[in-house]
Amino acid sequence: MTPDPRPGGRIDIDRDAVRRDLMKLVLTIVELLRQLMERQALRRVEQGDLTEDEVEDLGTALMHLEEAMDELTAEFGLTAADLNLELGPLGPLLPRHRS
């Protein structure tokens, strides 16, 4: 964004950059939720709470979600590392193994 020298203080906005940054934020949230769901699913499988069919369906759903995330990040020119926000002293938002 660059200030506009004209009166009124208009700001030029790069619409593509705004769109990409918005998608980065949305995909970061979706990736965080995907990883949380994956961990919860593993816990339930380990506890024996699911039938074999439920385990298979859950695995298939998580696989499709991961594929969709890969497609969307590629479409917007992002990598898994781009989605891993650095939270200062708290460290990265997502586990580093996915980045």
mmCIF file of N, CA and C in Angstrom:
data_model
loop_
_atom_site.group_PDB
_atom_site.id
_atom_site.type_symbol
_atom_site.label_atom_id
_atom_site.label_comp_id
_atom_site.label_asym_id
_atom_site.label_seq_id
_atom_site.Cartn_x
_atom_site.Cartn_y
_atom_site.Cartn_z
ATOM 1 N N MET A 1 0.843 -1.179 0.000
ATOM 2 C CA MET A 1 0.000 0.000 0.000
ATOM 3 C C MET A 1 0.887 1.240 0.000
ATOM 4 N N THR A 2 0.528 2.161 -0.847
ATOM 5 C CA THR A 2 1.257 3.421 -0.896
ATOM 6 C C THR A 2 0.271 4.560 -0.739
ATOM 7 N N PRO A 3 0.657 5.578 0.011
ATOM 8 C CA PRO A 3 -0.242 6.728 0.172
ATOM 9 C C PRO A 3 -0.436 7.445 -1.158
ATOM 10 N N ASP A 4 -1.620 7.911 -1.349
ATOM 11 C CA ASP A 4 -1.971 8.672 -2.545
ATOM 12 C C ASP A 4 -1.706 10.148 -2.256
ATOM 13 N N PRO A 5 -0.913 10.817 -3.112
ATOM 14 C CA PRO A 5 -0.606 12.230 -2.853
ATOM 15 C C PRO A 5 -1.817 13.141 -3.022
ATOM 16 N N ARG A 6 -2.905 12.611 -3.566
ATOM 17 C CA ARG A 6 -4.094 13.450 -3.761
ATOM 18 C C ARG A 6 -4.762 13.756 -2.423
ATOM 19 N N PRO A 7 -5.506 14.852 -2.368
ATOM 20 C CA PRO A 7 -6.235 15.196 -1.142
ATOM 21 C C PRO A 7 -7.215 14.068 -0.793
ATOM 22 N N GLY A 8 -7.422 13.886 0.470
ATOM 23 C CA GLY A 8 -8.351 12.854 0.908
ATOM 24 C C GLY A 8 -7.625 11.638 1.452
ATOM 25 N N GLY A 9 -6.321 11.550 1.229
ATOM 26 C CA GLY A 9 -5.522 10.482 1.798
ATOM 27 C C GLY A 9 -5.890 9.083 1.335
ATOM 28 N N ARG A 10 -6.224 8.920 0.087
ATOM 29 C CA ARG A 10 -6.584 7.598 -0.431
ATOM 30 C C ARG A 10 -5.358 6.685 -0.421
ATOM 31 N N ILE A 11 -5.608 5.410 -0.208
ATOM 32 C CA ILE A 11 -4.542 4.420 -0.171
ATOM 33 C C ILE A 11 -4.765 3.422 -1.303
ATOM 34 N N ASP A 12 -3.693 3.177 -2.076
ATOM 35 C CA ASP A 12 -3.780 2.166 -3.114
ATOM 36 C C ASP A 12 -3.587 0.797 -2.472
ATOM 37 N N ILE A 13 -4.497 -0.111 -2.756
ATOM 38 C CA ILE A 13 -4.446 -1.447 -2.167
ATOM 39 C C ILE A 13 -4.229 -2.462 -3.276
ATOM 40 N N ASP A 14 -3.279 -3.334 -3.056
ATOM 41 C CA ASP A 14 -3.019 -4.428 -3.988
ATOM 42 C C ASP A 14 -4.027 -5.536 -3.693
ATOM 43 N N ARG A 15 -5.072 -5.606 -4.506
ATOM 44 C CA ARG A 15 -6.162 -6.559 -4.271
ATOM 45 C C ARG A 15 -5.678 -8.003 -4.260
ATOM 46 N N ASP A 16 -4.719 -8.328 -5.113
ATOM 47 C CA ASP A 16 -4.193 -9.697 -5.144
ATOM 48 C C ASP A 16 -3.479 -10.040 -3.840
ATOM 49 N N ALA A 17 -2.724 -9.083 -3.304
ATOM 50 C CA ALA A 17 -2.019 -9.324 -2.042
ATOM 51 C C ALA A 17 -3.015 -9.482 -0.894
ATOM 52 N N VAL A 18 -4.066 -8.668 -0.892
ATOM 53 C CA VAL A 18 -5.092 -8.767 0.145
ATOM 54 C C VAL A 18 -5.785 -10.123 0.059
ATOM 55 N N ARG A 19 -6.115 -10.538 -1.148
ATOM 56 C CA ARG A 19 -6.774 -11.836 -1.352
ATOM 57 C C ARG A 19 -5.871 -12.971 -0.883
ATOM 58 N N ARG A 20 -4.597 -12.919 -1.247
ATOM 59 C CA ARG A 20 -3.649 -13.967 -0.862
ATOM 60 C C ARG A 20 -3.478 -13.994 0.657
ATOM 61 N N ASP A 21 -3.349 -12.821 1.283
ATOM 62 C CA ASP A 21 -3.180 -12.765 2.733
ATOM 63 C C ASP A 21 -4.425 -13.269 3.462
ATOM 64 N N LEU A 22 -5.593 -12.952 2.934
ATOM 65 C CA LEU A 22 -6.831 -13.448 3.535
ATOM 66 C C LEU A 22 -6.889 -14.971 3.431
ATOM 67 N N MET A 23 -6.541 -15.504 2.269
ATOM 68 C CA MET A 23 -6.532 -16.958 2.098
ATOM 69 C C MET A 23 -5.491 -17.599 3.009
ATOM 70 N N LYS A 24 -4.373 -16.936 3.204
ATOM 71 C CA LYS A 24 -3.346 -17.450 4.112
ATOM 72 C C LYS A 24 -3.909 -17.577 5.525
ATOM 73 N N LEU A 25 -4.624 -16.561 5.979
ATOM 74 C CA LEU A 25 -5.227 -16.593 7.307
ATOM 75 C C LEU A 25 -6.279 -17.694 7.405
ATOM 76 N N VAL A 26 -7.156 -17.777 6.423
ATOM 77 C CA VAL A 26 -8.212 -18.800 6.433
ATOM 78 C C VAL A 26 -7.602 -20.196 6.407
ATOM 79 N N LEU A 27 -6.625 -20.409 5.528
ATOM 80 C CA LEU A 27 -6.009 -21.731 5.431
ATOM 81 C C LEU A 27 -5.211 -22.076 6.685
ATOM 82 N N THR A 28 -4.645 -21.087 7.354
ATOM 83 C CA THR A 28 -3.957 -21.333 8.624
ATOM 84 C C THR A 28 -4.943 -21.856 9.663
ATOM 85 N N ILE A 29 -6.099 -21.236 9.739
ATOM 86 C CA ILE A 29 -7.126 -21.679 10.696
ATOM 87 C C ILE A 29 -7.615 -23.077 10.336
ATOM 88 N N VAL A 30 -7.862 -23.318 9.063
ATOM 89 C CA VAL A 30 -8.320 -24.640 8.625
ATOM 90 C C VAL A 30 -7.255 -25.695 8.919
ATOM 91 N N GLU A 31 -5.982 -25.380 8.680
ATOM 92 C CA GLU A 31 -4.903 -26.336 8.952
ATOM 93 C C GLU A 31 -4.807 -26.628 10.442
ATOM 94 N N LEU A 32 -4.951 -25.612 11.270
ATOM 95 C CA LEU A 32 -4.933 -25.826 12.715
ATOM 96 C C LEU A 32 -6.071 -26.770 13.125
ATOM 97 N N LEU A 33 -7.264 -26.513 12.628
ATOM 98 C CA LEU A 33 -8.404 -27.379 12.936
ATOM 99 C C LEU A 33 -8.203 -28.790 12.391
ATOM 100 N N ARG A 34 -7.618 -28.910 11.198
ATOM 101 C CA ARG A 34 -7.368 -30.227 10.617
ATOM 102 C C ARG A 34 -6.430 -31.039 11.503
ATOM 103 N N GLN A 35 -5.376 -30.383 11.974
ATOM 104 C CA GLN A 35 -4.424 -31.084 12.831
ATOM 105 C C GLN A 35 -5.048 -31.470 14.174
ATOM 106 N N LEU A 36 -5.874 -30.601 14.732
ATOM 107 C CA LEU A 36 -6.563 -30.927 15.982
ATOM 108 C C LEU A 36 -7.517 -32.108 15.790
ATOM 109 N N MET A 37 -8.247 -32.114 14.674
ATOM 110 C CA MET A 37 -9.146 -33.229 14.378
ATOM 111 C C MET A 37 -8.371 -34.527 14.204
ATOM 112 N N GLU A 38 -7.241 -34.447 13.551
ATOM 113 C CA GLU A 38 -6.408 -35.625 13.329
ATOM 114 C C GLU A 38 -5.919 -36.202 14.665
ATOM 115 N N ARG A 39 -5.479 -35.336 15.554
ATOM 116 C CA ARG A 39 -5.015 -35.803 16.873
ATOM 117 C C ARG A 39 -6.158 -36.423 17.673
ATOM 118 N N GLN A 40 -7.332 -35.786 17.610
ATOM 119 C CA GLN A 40 -8.501 -36.327 18.321
ATOM 120 C C GLN A 40 -8.891 -37.679 17.740
ATOM 121 N N ALA A 41 -8.836 -37.808 16.434
ATOM 122 C CA ALA A 41 -9.174 -39.080 15.790
ATOM 123 C C ALA A 41 -8.206 -40.179 16.223
ATOM 124 N N LEU A 42 -6.917 -39.848 16.281
ATOM 125 C CA LEU A 42 -5.918 -40.836 16.723
ATOM 126 C C LEU A 42 -6.178 -41.270 18.159
ATOM 127 N N ARG A 43 -6.547 -40.327 19.011
ATOM 128 C CA ARG A 43 -6.870 -40.677 20.403
ATOM 129 C C ARG A 43 -8.047 -41.654 20.465
ATOM 130 N N ARG A 44 -9.066 -41.363 19.675
ATOM 131 C CA ARG A 44 -10.257 -42.228 19.684
ATOM 132 C C ARG A 44 -9.944 -43.606 19.134
ATOM 133 N N VAL A 45 -9.102 -43.666 18.113
ATOM 134 C CA VAL A 45 -8.709 -44.961 17.560
ATOM 135 C C VAL A 45 -7.931 -45.745 18.616
ATOM 136 N N GLU A 46 -6.976 -45.081 19.275
ATOM 137 C CA GLU A 46 -6.162 -45.740 20.301
ATOM 138 C C GLU A 46 -7.006 -46.202 21.479
ATOM 139 N N GLN A 47 -8.072 -45.477 21.806
ATOM 140 C CA GLN A 47 -8.951 -45.859 22.910
ATOM 141 C C GLN A 47 -9.913 -46.967 22.521
ATOM 142 N N GLY A 48 -10.017 -47.251 21.221
ATOM 143 C CA GLY A 48 -10.928 -48.298 20.763
ATOM 144 C C GLY A 48 -12.377 -47.866 20.733
ATOM 145 N N ASP A 49 -12.621 -46.568 20.638
ATOM 146 C CA ASP A 49 -13.995 -46.032 20.631
ATOM 147 C C ASP A 49 -14.702 -46.199 19.284
ATOM 148 N N LEU A 50 -13.971 -46.581 18.238
ATOM 149 C CA LEU A 50 -14.536 -46.586 16.889
ATOM 150 C C LEU A 50 -14.562 -47.993 16.309
ATOM 151 N N THR A 51 -15.558 -48.225 15.467
ATOM 152 C CA THR A 51 -15.600 -49.493 14.741
ATOM 153 C C THR A 51 -14.584 -49.447 13.607
ATOM 154 N N GLU A 52 -14.317 -50.582 12.992
ATOM 155 C CA GLU A 52 -13.377 -50.608 11.858
ATOM 156 C C GLU A 52 -13.859 -49.725 10.725
ATOM 157 N N ASP A 53 -15.169 -49.745 10.457
ATOM 158 C CA ASP A 53 -15.718 -48.897 9.389
ATOM 159 C C ASP A 53 -15.557 -47.422 9.718
ATOM 160 N N GLU A 54 -15.773 -47.053 10.973
ATOM 161 C CA GLU A 54 -15.612 -45.660 11.382
ATOM 162 C C GLU A 54 -14.147 -45.218 11.262
ATOM 163 N N VAL A 55 -13.241 -46.096 11.617
ATOM 164 C CA VAL A 55 -11.822 -45.788 11.493
ATOM 165 C C VAL A 55 -11.466 -45.564 10.033
ATOM 166 N N GLU A 56 -11.963 -46.436 9.165
ATOM 167 C CA GLU A 56 -11.685 -46.303 7.734
ATOM 168 C C GLU A 56 -12.287 -45.012 7.177
ATOM 169 N N ASP A 57 -13.531 -44.715 7.548
ATOM 170 C CA ASP A 57 -14.191 -43.489 7.071
ATOM 171 C C ASP A 57 -13.461 -42.245 7.565
ATOM 172 N N LEU A 58 -13.040 -42.275 8.818
ATOM 173 C CA LEU A 58 -12.318 -41.151 9.389
ATOM 174 C C LEU A 58 -10.982 -40.946 8.684
ATOM 175 N N GLY A 59 -10.270 -42.023 8.441
ATOM 176 C CA GLY A 59 -8.991 -41.932 7.734
ATOM 177 C C GLY A 59 -9.164 -41.370 6.331
ATOM 178 N N THR A 60 -10.202 -41.829 5.647
ATOM 179 C CA THR A 60 -10.476 -41.342 4.287
ATOM 180 C C THR A 60 -10.816 -39.847 4.306
ATOM 181 N N ALA A 61 -11.645 -39.442 5.259
ATOM 182 C CA ALA A 61 -12.041 -38.026 5.357
ATOM 183 C C ALA A 61 -10.824 -37.151 5.649
ATOM 184 N N LEU A 62 -9.969 -37.582 6.562
ATOM 185 C CA LEU A 62 -8.773 -36.797 6.883
ATOM 186 C C LEU A 62 -7.812 -36.732 5.703
ATOM 187 N N MET A 63 -7.722 -37.821 4.958
ATOM 188 C CA MET A 63 -6.863 -37.845 3.772
ATOM 189 C C MET A 63 -7.366 -36.858 2.720
ATOM 190 N N HIS A 64 -8.690 -36.846 2.508
ATOM 191 C CA HIS A 64 -9.265 -35.920 1.529
ATOM 192 C C HIS A 64 -9.086 -34.469 1.969
ATOM 193 N N LEU A 65 -9.226 -34.212 3.263
ATOM 194 C CA LEU A 65 -9.039 -32.852 3.771
ATOM 195 C C LEU A 65 -7.594 -32.402 3.575
ATOM 196 N N GLU A 66 -6.647 -33.290 3.832
ATOM 197 C CA GLU A 66 -5.235 -32.936 3.634
ATOM 198 C C GLU A 66 -4.948 -32.675 2.153
ATOM 199 N N GLU A 67 -5.530 -33.483 1.267
ATOM 200 C CA GLU A 67 -5.349 -33.262 -0.173
ATOM 201 C C GLU A 67 -5.933 -31.916 -0.592
ATOM 202 N N ALA A 68 -7.105 -31.575 -0.057
ATOM 203 C CA ALA A 68 -7.736 -30.297 -0.382
ATOM 204 C C ALA A 68 -6.862 -29.138 0.100
ATOM 205 N N MET A 69 -6.284 -29.280 1.292
ATOM 206 C CA MET A 69 -5.385 -28.246 1.812
ATOM 207 C C MET A 69 -4.166 -28.089 0.904
ATOM 208 N N ASP A 70 -3.603 -29.209 0.463
ATOM 209 C CA ASP A 70 -2.447 -29.147 -0.442
ATOM 210 C C ASP A 70 -2.808 -28.431 -1.743
ATOM 211 N N GLU A 71 -3.996 -28.728 -2.282
ATOM 212 C CA GLU A 71 -4.439 -28.090 -3.528
ATOM 213 C C GLU A 71 -4.632 -26.586 -3.337
ATOM 214 N N LEU A 72 -5.276 -26.203 -2.228
ATOM 215 C CA LEU A 72 -5.540 -24.785 -1.991
ATOM 216 C C LEU A 72 -4.257 -24.001 -1.727
ATOM 217 N N THR A 73 -3.341 -24.574 -0.959
ATOM 218 C CA THR A 73 -2.095 -23.853 -0.715
ATOM 219 C C THR A 73 -1.321 -23.682 -2.018
ATOM 220 N N ALA A 74 -1.337 -24.715 -2.855
ATOM 221 C CA ALA A 74 -0.651 -24.613 -4.152
ATOM 222 C C ALA A 74 -1.333 -23.561 -5.037
ATOM 223 N N GLU A 75 -2.660 -23.544 -5.041
ATOM 224 C CA GLU A 75 -3.408 -22.590 -5.872
ATOM 225 C C GLU A 75 -3.078 -21.138 -5.513
ATOM 226 N N PHE A 76 -2.841 -20.882 -4.229
ATOM 227 C CA PHE A 76 -2.552 -19.525 -3.792
ATOM 228 C C PHE A 76 -1.062 -19.272 -3.598
ATOM 229 N N GLY A 77 -0.236 -20.200 -4.064
ATOM 230 C CA GLY A 77 1.210 -20.025 -3.995
ATOM 231 C C GLY A 77 1.754 -20.032 -2.575
ATOM 232 N N LEU A 78 1.120 -20.813 -1.708
ATOM 233 C CA LEU A 78 1.540 -20.893 -0.321
ATOM 234 C C LEU A 78 2.152 -22.258 -0.034
ATOM 235 N N THR A 79 2.955 -22.317 1.008
ATOM 236 C CA THR A 79 3.491 -23.594 1.473
ATOM 237 C C THR A 79 2.967 -23.835 2.888
ATOM 238 N N ALA A 80 3.168 -25.045 3.373
ATOM 239 C CA ALA A 80 2.768 -25.346 4.752
ATOM 240 C C ALA A 80 3.496 -24.424 5.717
ATOM 241 N N ALA A 81 4.749 -24.091 5.415
ATOM 242 C CA ALA A 81 5.522 -23.195 6.277
ATOM 243 C C ALA A 81 4.897 -21.795 6.323
ATOM 244 N N ASP A 82 4.288 -21.355 5.221
ATOM 245 C CA ASP A 82 3.636 -20.042 5.188
ATOM 246 C C ASP A 82 2.464 -19.973 6.167
ATOM 247 N N LEU A 83 1.844 -21.125 6.430
ATOM 248 C CA LEU A 83 0.667 -21.167 7.300
ATOM 249 C C LEU A 83 1.041 -21.233 8.778
ATOM 250 N N ASN A 84 2.300 -21.456 9.064
ATOM 251 C CA ASN A 84 2.741 -21.632 10.438
ATOM 252 C C ASN A 84 3.145 -20.291 11.037
ATOM 253 N N LEU A 85 2.177 -19.600 11.600
ATOM 254 C CA LEU A 85 2.408 -18.283 12.171
ATOM 255 C C LEU A 85 3.341 -18.373 13.370
ATOM 256 N N GLU A 86 4.266 -17.450 13.443
ATOM 257 C CA GLU A 86 5.191 -17.385 14.578
ATOM 258 C C GLU A 86 4.529 -16.545 15.669
ATOM 259 N N LEU A 87 4.409 -17.115 16.864
ATOM 260 C CA LEU A 87 3.717 -16.452 17.961
ATOM 261 C C LEU A 87 4.678 -15.879 18.996
ATOM 262 N N GLY A 88 5.841 -15.446 18.528
ATOM 263 C CA GLY A 88 6.827 -14.838 19.417
ATOM 264 C C GLY A 88 7.344 -15.820 20.446
ATOM 265 N N PRO A 89 7.272 -15.458 21.732
ATOM 266 C CA PRO A 89 7.826 -16.339 22.766
ATOM 267 C C PRO A 89 7.076 -17.666 22.893
ATOM 268 N N LEU A 90 5.873 -17.741 22.361
ATOM 269 C CA LEU A 90 5.116 -18.991 22.409
ATOM 270 C C LEU A 90 5.583 -19.985 21.350
ATOM 271 N N GLY A 91 6.320 -19.487 20.369
ATOM 272 C CA GLY A 91 6.795 -20.354 19.296
ATOM 273 C C GLY A 91 5.817 -20.399 18.133
ATOM 274 N N PRO A 92 5.954 -21.397 17.261
ATOM 275 C CA PRO A 92 5.083 -21.484 16.098
ATOM 276 C C PRO A 92 3.685 -21.976 16.471
ATOM 277 N N LEU A 93 2.696 -21.570 15.682
ATOM 278 C CA LEU A 93 1.313 -21.993 15.910
ATOM 279 C C LEU A 93 1.142 -23.483 15.696
ATOM 280 N N LEU A 94 1.723 -23.983 14.608
ATOM 281 C CA LEU A 94 1.578 -25.392 14.220
ATOM 282 C C LEU A 94 2.840 -26.162 14.552
ATOM 283 N N PRO A 95 2.726 -27.459 14.811
ATOM 284 C CA PRO A 95 3.935 -28.267 15.007
ATOM 285 C C PRO A 95 4.852 -28.159 13.792
ATOM 286 N N ARG A 96 6.131 -28.128 14.015
ATOM 287 C CA ARG A 96 7.090 -27.917 12.928
ATOM 288 C C ARG A 96 7.126 -29.060 11.923
ATOM 289 N N HIS A 97 6.725 -30.277 12.303
ATOM 290 C CA HIS A 97 6.812 -31.401 11.369
ATOM 291 C C HIS A 97 5.932 -31.219 10.135
ATOM 292 N N ARG A 98 4.893 -30.404 10.205
ATOM 293 C CA ARG A 98 4.000 -30.168 9.064
ATOM 294 C C ARG A 98 4.534 -29.058 8.171
ATOM 295 N N SER A 99 5.400 -28.217 8.688
ATOM 296 C CA SER A 99 5.886 -27.057 7.942
ATOM 297 C C SER A 99 6.828 -27.451 6.841
#
